[in-house]
Amino acid sequence: MGYNQSQKLKSWKDIPPAGLILSPGNSRENKTGSWSNKKPFFDDKKCTQCQLCVNACPEAAINSGKDKKISVNPDYCKGCAACVEACPRKAIKLN
Amino acid sequence: MLAQTGAQAAAEAMRQIDPDVVPVYPITPQTPIVESFSKIVADGLVNSEMIHVESEHSAMSAAVGAQAAGARAVTASSSAGLALMFEVLGVASGMRLPILMNIANRALSSPINIHCDHSDSMGVRDSGWIQIYSENAQEVYDHNFLALKLAEKVSLPAMVMQDGFITSHSLENLEILTDEQVKQFIGRYKPQYPLLNIEKPVTMGAIQLPDYFFETKRQQIQAMSQAREQYDAVAQELSKLTGRSYPKIETHNLENAQAIIVVLNSTAGTALAAMRKLKNEFREKVGLIKIRLFLPFPQEEFREIIKKAVGENLKTIAVLDRAVSLGSDAPIAKEIKNALFDLSNKPQVYSYIFGLGGREIFEKDIKKVYLDLISKKTDHQVKYIGLRQ
């Protein structure tokens, strides 16, 4: 599976000068995962949906749906690999 | 016509600019700029709020705050004061605040020394400020308006240099504009995003992480290019008022010159006088280049001037630096070698260091450089003018 971030980063020609922020409440727009180099990938055959990675994620970027299926929100995943460490089945790899 | 020192000329220009805020800390040899301006404030001749800060770090910080709020801020410094501002110089340029600063050039410690060299302003040349160098009091006065207008056009801060003591404390004739002319020329400061505009609130100086910091720096690089492009228009507009001209690179006697000297600030005057006193047979073989706009460095103009001169007669260039870049070539020599690197037909470039810590340079010293160049009695070793061997 590939990750597509919802935020497209802008060119230097399209941003305000001097890093100015022109409207309040913009921290919502700041996708903190934009600077990660790697994202976690799950091996569905090994994953038992035990949810330990959900608790280990410091950014709350790993969620599980009603079907307990794990999903990662790439907008906020900073690629720290806490989930990789937490997984008892070694089902997660950073790539 | 007034009789003024370089420092008084700077203060007089500041009076006519009538900046909103002047946060400043005195340091030799910049002190008479502050003294003269504080008298002007005490006499009620300006509306400026003068802030007596506790250090130069605070002076530049207060200037940043004032300019960000939407005010025009002007300050002045020298040597260790400029060094103490170092951190905030980058904040001013990074926040794109067109602050104006007068610098009376002085050596940096250690050993402690209050006299002129250019190690202070050359030491901050990567900090994103426009740098304009002045030969005499008249240029200090004129350059203040030129620098302010250019700075505000491209949203970058600018510093105007004068040689400490040599220019800052010497009395010269000064032609001044009327207050009305200055007011017309500089106009009102119209910042795009003043912090105090509550109709359009903005956040300034926020963090930028690896996803946007690089893009913001790219904008600053662009602004420096714009300063280089827009300089001539501003200079010509000022020329119309004063009748004096302000080319980025001032040339003297380059036609048929075999050898030229490149120098800036007051020594350009010494060099010109020395050149004019050479015997006829030598005088027609030498020329002089005075650099006025050092940053952004006008590389292409310099290259074109040299290309043309090489096409005529030019063989050698001596670059005179009043600063060292320890462990590397001297600052101006480095810029010039860099600018000429792509020329297929290059003149020889020789580096001379002079005047550190106020060591005097005389016409005879300049004369000797010219004669050495013409008689080819020089080599690529760095030479030291006026140093006891």
XYZ file of C-alpha atoms in Angstrom:
484
model
C 0.000 0.000 0.000
C 1.263 3.520 -0.754
C 0.724 6.652 1.294
C -0.790 9.797 -0.147
C -0.645 12.820 2.088
C -3.701 15.025 1.894
C -1.528 18.161 2.037
C 0.295 19.204 -1.091
C 3.335 21.296 -0.161
C 3.548 24.648 -1.918
C 6.344 26.177 -3.984
C 8.407 29.088 -2.655
C 6.567 31.324 -5.103
C 3.184 30.523 -3.553
C 3.792 31.092 0.159
C 3.670 34.376 2.132
C 7.029 36.099 2.739
C 9.129 35.475 5.851
C 7.096 32.435 6.911
C 4.174 34.688 7.817
C 0.943 33.044 8.898
C -1.922 35.077 7.510
C -4.912 33.456 9.195
C -5.513 32.226 12.736
C -6.405 28.631 13.596
C -3.987 27.289 11.055
C -2.423 24.589 13.240
C -5.211 22.363 11.903
C -3.639 22.771 8.454
C -0.198 21.857 9.695
C 0.210 18.180 8.834
C 2.927 17.231 11.272
C 3.753 14.051 9.358
C 5.017 16.000 6.360
C 8.632 15.786 7.445
C 8.835 12.022 8.027
C 11.075 10.075 5.686
C 9.466 6.661 6.233
C 5.993 5.347 7.046
C 4.931 2.028 8.641
C 3.706 -0.827 6.469
C 1.661 -3.702 7.969
C 1.959 -7.338 7.032
C -1.731 -8.347 7.073
C -0.823 -12.041 7.351
C 1.072 -11.476 10.605
C -1.115 -8.741 12.176
C -3.633 -10.037 14.731
C -5.250 -6.602 15.342
C -4.047 -6.710 18.951
C -4.094 -2.845 19.026
C -0.774 -2.481 20.875
C 0.523 -0.245 18.086
C -2.547 2.007 18.475
C -1.563 2.707 22.072
C 2.145 3.004 21.290
C 1.703 5.717 18.643
C 2.633 9.085 20.229
C 0.762 10.994 17.522
C -2.488 8.977 17.641
C -1.921 8.409 13.937
C -2.785 4.690 14.056
C -6.471 3.928 14.234
C -8.609 0.857 14.091
C -12.004 0.827 12.454
C -15.116 -1.052 13.571
C -13.730 -4.160 11.917
C -10.586 -3.721 14.055
C -8.616 -3.212 10.858
C -5.529 -1.076 11.508
C -4.971 2.061 9.415
C -2.306 4.770 9.568
C -2.990 8.461 8.996
C 0.034 9.632 6.967
C -0.712 13.296 7.659
C 0.372 12.870 11.266
C 2.668 9.808 11.299
C 6.181 11.126 11.909
C 7.864 7.804 11.168
C 9.210 7.290 14.701
C 8.841 3.478 14.583
C 7.306 3.220 18.088
C 4.706 0.924 16.481
C 7.446 -1.269 15.030
C 8.924 -1.702 18.512
C 5.510 -2.335 20.099
C 4.361 -5.030 17.672
C 4.759 -8.494 19.297
C 4.369 -10.198 15.892
C 6.924 -8.078 14.036
C 4.218 -7.317 11.507
C 5.207 -3.661 10.955
C 8.097 -2.415 8.872
C 9.136 1.145 8.142
C 9.662 1.887 4.493
C 26.588 73.449 2.721
C 27.453 72.308 6.228
C 30.702 71.313 7.884
C 29.952 67.876 9.295
C 31.740 64.705 10.285
C 30.673 61.375 8.822
C 28.905 60.600 12.099
C 27.059 63.915 12.038
C 26.178 63.324 8.384
C 24.560 60.023 9.381
C 22.658 61.739 12.220
C 21.555 64.539 9.881
C 20.238 61.973 7.384
C 18.423 60.251 10.260
C 16.890 63.593 11.297
C 15.491 64.034 7.818
C 14.278 60.422 7.639
C 12.585 61.051 11.021
C 12.335 57.338 11.863
C 9.547 56.243 14.200
C 11.889 54.274 16.466
C 15.646 54.510 17.070
C 16.829 51.832 19.513
C 20.557 52.268 19.880
C 23.506 51.525 22.145
C 26.662 53.645 21.927
C 30.017 52.175 20.963
C 33.187 53.845 19.718
C 33.450 55.052 16.942
C 29.707 55.010 16.275
C 29.056 57.057 19.463
C 28.934 60.513 17.797
C 26.106 59.263 15.555
C 24.081 58.440 18.669
C 25.167 61.619 20.484
C 24.241 63.832 17.546
C 20.928 62.094 17.041
C 19.985 62.196 20.717
C 20.570 65.953 20.679
C 18.258 66.168 17.694
C 15.639 64.207 19.662
C 16.162 66.386 22.756
C 15.749 69.501 20.630
C 12.392 68.195 19.470
C 13.406 68.212 15.802
C 12.084 64.698 15.136
C 9.166 62.563 16.264
C 11.413 59.551 16.821
C 11.096 57.393 19.920
C 14.701 56.873 20.973
C 15.120 53.739 23.085
C 18.183 53.587 25.326
C 18.659 49.833 25.405
C 21.049 47.800 27.548
C 23.001 46.173 24.699
C 23.269 45.902 20.929
C 21.451 42.566 21.029
C 18.552 44.475 22.565
C 18.967 47.390 20.136
C 18.490 45.139 17.125
C 15.729 43.181 18.882
C 13.835 46.402 19.577
C 14.360 47.483 15.967
C 12.907 44.143 14.822
C 9.890 44.573 17.093
C 9.283 48.147 15.979
C 9.686 47.413 12.289
C 7.435 44.329 12.574
C 4.793 46.489 14.208
C 4.864 48.685 11.118
C 7.242 51.443 12.219
C 10.389 52.652 10.523
C 13.370 51.688 12.709
C 16.916 52.978 12.297
C 19.933 52.110 14.429
C 23.742 52.286 14.345
C 26.685 50.263 15.598
C 30.346 49.277 15.306
C 32.653 46.341 15.902
C 31.765 44.335 19.032
C 28.302 45.907 19.011
C 27.610 44.546 15.554
C 29.030 41.206 16.641
C 26.668 41.128 19.625
C 23.769 41.781 17.210
C 24.747 38.830 15.048
C 21.868 36.557 16.053
C 19.248 39.253 15.547
C 20.684 40.411 12.190
C 19.453 37.120 10.749
C 16.080 37.569 12.433
C 15.700 41.027 10.839
C 16.535 39.777 7.355
C 14.641 36.492 7.755
C 11.534 38.392 8.833
C 12.115 40.662 5.832
C 12.193 43.867 7.878
C 13.827 46.815 6.069
C 15.706 48.209 9.072
C 18.414 50.780 8.304
C 21.702 50.697 10.225
C 24.719 53.001 10.100
C 28.037 51.287 10.753
C 31.253 53.078 11.683
C 33.726 50.326 10.799
C 36.051 49.223 13.601
C 38.288 46.226 14.219
C 36.987 43.263 16.189
C 38.707 42.082 19.359
C 41.074 40.559 20.278
C 43.441 42.408 20.790
C 40.991 45.136 21.674
C 41.317 48.046 19.271
C 38.982 50.951 18.592
C 40.294 51.891 15.149
C 39.157 51.228 11.634
C 39.108 48.023 9.712
C 36.275 46.174 8.047
C 36.281 42.949 10.041
C 32.946 43.887 11.682
C 30.782 44.415 8.589
C 32.669 41.783 6.579
C 32.079 39.383 9.459
C 28.303 39.654 9.050
C 28.216 39.460 5.269
C 26.192 36.229 5.175
C 23.423 37.593 7.392
C 21.083 38.750 4.609
C 21.640 42.515 4.847
C 22.244 44.840 1.912
C 25.697 46.452 2.379
C 26.625 49.853 0.944
C 30.109 51.320 1.553
C 30.833 55.060 1.690
C 33.996 56.951 0.797
C 33.241 60.142 2.720
C 30.658 62.031 4.793
C 28.718 63.083 1.709
C 28.316 59.470 0.625
C 27.286 58.458 4.149
C 24.520 61.067 3.993
C 23.376 60.167 0.465
C 23.636 56.411 1.013
C 21.286 56.588 4.004
C 18.395 57.587 1.731
C 19.467 55.224 -1.046
C 19.745 52.269 1.349
C 16.451 53.006 3.089
C 14.492 53.259 -0.145
C 16.084 50.154 -1.660
C 15.572 48.197 1.583
C 11.887 49.072 1.751
C 11.387 48.214 -1.949
C 12.609 44.639 -1.509
C 11.845 44.114 2.201
C 15.411 43.510 3.287
C 17.455 45.351 5.936
C 20.399 47.498 4.843
C 23.583 48.780 6.451
C 25.572 51.825 5.380
C 29.266 51.675 6.196
C 31.746 54.474 6.883
C 35.302 54.138 8.117
C 35.515 54.548 11.886
C 37.377 57.765 12.895
C 38.714 58.317 9.360
C 35.249 59.259 8.117
C 33.132 59.254 11.277
C 35.265 61.873 13.080
C 36.634 63.975 10.193
C 35.023 67.275 9.337
C 34.053 67.658 5.695
C 31.812 69.757 3.502
C 28.338 68.337 3.314
C 25.648 69.318 0.849
C 22.234 68.569 2.223
C 18.832 68.194 0.647
C 15.824 70.036 1.993
C 13.638 68.150 4.477
C 10.848 68.241 1.904
C 13.045 66.650 -0.788
C 14.000 63.816 1.562
C 10.395 63.302 2.616
C 9.344 63.113 -1.037
C 12.158 60.741 -1.936
C 11.689 58.211 0.862
C 7.900 58.497 0.990
C 5.849 56.861 3.726
C 6.758 53.393 4.916
C 3.974 51.078 3.788
C 4.612 47.612 5.200
C 2.648 44.798 3.594
C 1.827 42.977 6.826
C 2.243 45.283 9.850
C 1.696 43.473 13.124
C -0.423 46.306 14.502
C -3.012 46.103 11.729
C -5.841 44.521 13.710
C -7.989 44.370 10.584
C -5.591 41.830 9.089
C -3.892 39.932 11.937
C -0.784 37.916 11.087
C 1.666 35.695 12.952
C 5.329 36.619 12.452
C 8.437 34.680 13.297
C 6.679 31.332 13.775
C 8.587 28.064 13.542
C 9.183 26.547 10.127
C 10.244 22.936 9.921
C 12.079 21.134 7.103
C 8.903 21.217 4.969
C 8.927 25.022 4.450
C 12.113 26.615 5.878
C 14.036 26.021 2.631
C 11.284 27.691 0.553
C 11.368 30.772 2.812
C 15.161 31.026 2.406
C 14.699 30.749 -1.370
C 12.456 33.826 -1.204
C 15.227 35.693 0.612
C 17.697 34.756 -2.134
C 15.192 36.127 -4.636
C 14.832 39.367 -2.653
C 18.623 39.856 -2.780
C 18.512 39.441 -6.578
C 15.703 41.979 -6.722
C 17.788 44.400 -4.652
C 20.561 44.024 -7.243
C 18.086 44.656 -10.085
C 16.251 47.566 -8.496
C 19.329 49.371 -7.153
C 19.994 51.383 -10.308
C 16.486 52.842 -10.491
C 16.666 54.025 -6.863
C 20.194 55.388 -7.364
C 19.143 57.307 -10.465
C 16.168 58.817 -8.676
C 18.475 60.038 -5.902
C 20.945 61.301 -8.502
C 18.289 63.599 -9.923
C 17.983 65.262 -6.508
C 21.648 65.504 -5.599
C 23.409 65.752 -8.956
C 25.813 63.059 -7.762
C 25.884 59.524 -9.141
C 25.879 56.218 -7.249
C 26.946 53.382 -9.540
C 27.192 49.978 -7.829
C 30.767 49.850 -9.081
C 32.476 53.180 -9.619
C 35.247 53.173 -12.204
C 38.030 55.684 -12.764
C 40.400 55.764 -15.690
C 39.755 52.205 -16.891
C 40.251 53.070 -20.565
C 43.680 51.742 -21.527
C 44.510 50.792 -17.930
C 46.935 47.883 -17.646
C 46.584 47.656 -13.894
C 43.733 48.541 -11.573
C 43.154 48.673 -7.845
C 39.835 47.598 -6.308
C 38.996 49.070 -2.917
C 36.080 50.441 -0.900
C 35.237 53.069 1.749
C 37.638 55.957 2.512
C 40.726 54.307 0.990
C 39.082 54.735 -2.430
C 39.658 58.467 -1.941
C 43.291 57.925 -0.972
C 43.765 55.684 -3.996
C 42.202 58.208 -6.349
C 44.474 60.963 -5.040
C 47.506 58.676 -5.355
C 46.548 57.751 -8.899
C 46.165 61.365 -9.956
C 49.613 62.209 -8.609
C 51.395 59.501 -10.587
C 53.707 60.660 -13.362
C 51.935 60.919 -16.722
C 53.686 57.875 -18.160
C 52.323 55.718 -15.333
C 48.995 57.457 -14.834
C 47.653 56.448 -18.204
C 48.381 52.814 -17.434
C 46.390 52.529 -14.199
C 42.778 52.659 -13.086
C 40.627 52.369 -9.982
C 37.439 50.561 -9.066
C 35.471 51.567 -5.984
C 32.826 49.145 -4.829
C 29.760 50.889 -3.464
C 27.208 48.060 -3.404
C 29.076 45.139 -1.844
C 25.991 43.048 -1.027
C 24.208 41.858 -3.063
C 27.520 41.709 -4.946
C 27.066 42.972 -8.533
C 28.891 40.040 -10.115
C 27.679 40.438 -13.661
C 28.368 44.173 -13.828
C 31.830 43.561 -12.438
C 32.500 40.822 -14.950
C 31.346 43.052 -17.849
C 33.521 45.966 -16.709
C 36.565 43.704 -16.477
C 35.783 41.941 -19.757
C 35.736 45.281 -21.539
C 38.938 46.428 -19.824
C 40.720 43.176 -20.678
C 39.658 43.693 -24.284
C 41.483 47.020 -24.176
C 44.599 46.639 -22.082
C 43.975 45.267 -18.593
C 46.479 42.716 -17.306
C 46.367 42.877 -13.510
C 44.013 43.706 -10.640
C 45.104 44.386 -7.079
C 42.308 43.918 -4.547
C 42.852 45.868 -1.352
C 41.056 44.394 1.673
C 40.862 46.070 5.075
C 39.818 42.751 6.624
C 41.053 39.196 6.703
C 39.105 36.010 6.434
C 41.397 33.909 8.599
C 42.195 30.638 6.864
C 40.900 31.822 3.499
C 41.235 34.636 0.944
C 40.267 38.151 2.060
C 36.575 39.002 1.573
C 36.677 41.337 -1.448
C 39.461 39.363 -3.159
C 37.318 36.256 -2.843
C 34.254 37.968 -4.361
C 36.298 39.251 -7.244
C 37.996 35.974 -8.028
C 34.572 34.360 -7.882
C 33.064 36.923 -10.245
C 35.877 36.506 -12.769
C 36.064 32.706 -12.703
C 33.896 32.265 -15.807
C 35.797 34.809 -17.908
C 37.852 33.042 -20.557
C 40.374 35.866 -20.735
C 41.109 36.651 -17.093
C 43.418 39.301 -15.676
C 45.759 38.320 -12.832
C 44.167 39.042 -9.441
C 46.449 39.897 -6.517
C 45.304 40.197 -2.935
C 46.622 42.942 -0.650
C 45.696 43.291 3.017
C 46.037 46.713 4.627
C 44.989 48.907 7.513
C 44.034 46.308 10.114
C 43.243 47.884 13.481
C 43.611 51.378 12.029
C 47.136 50.981 10.588
C 47.368 54.000 8.320
C 47.591 53.738 4.570
C 49.221 56.554 2.616
C 49.205 57.680 -0.999
C 52.791 56.406 -1.290
C 51.603 52.902 -0.353
C 48.984 52.912 -3.097
C 51.522 54.349 -5.535
C 53.851 51.459 -4.762
C 51.077 48.936 -5.478
C 50.470 50.560 -8.866
C 54.168 50.603 -9.727
C 54.585 46.970 -8.639
C 51.660 45.984 -10.851
C 52.943 47.835 -13.894
C 56.518 46.625 -13.494
C 55.181 43.070 -12.764
C 57.110 43.060 -9.488
C 54.450 41.013 -7.767
C 53.373 37.408 -7.389
C 50.415 35.470 -6.084
C 51.534 35.611 -2.463
C 49.167 37.754 -0.390
C 50.838 41.122 0.264
C 50.566 43.185 3.442
C 50.690 46.961 3.040
C 52.321 48.839 5.919
C 53.222 45.717 7.904
C 56.702 45.466 9.453
C 58.322 42.333 8.057
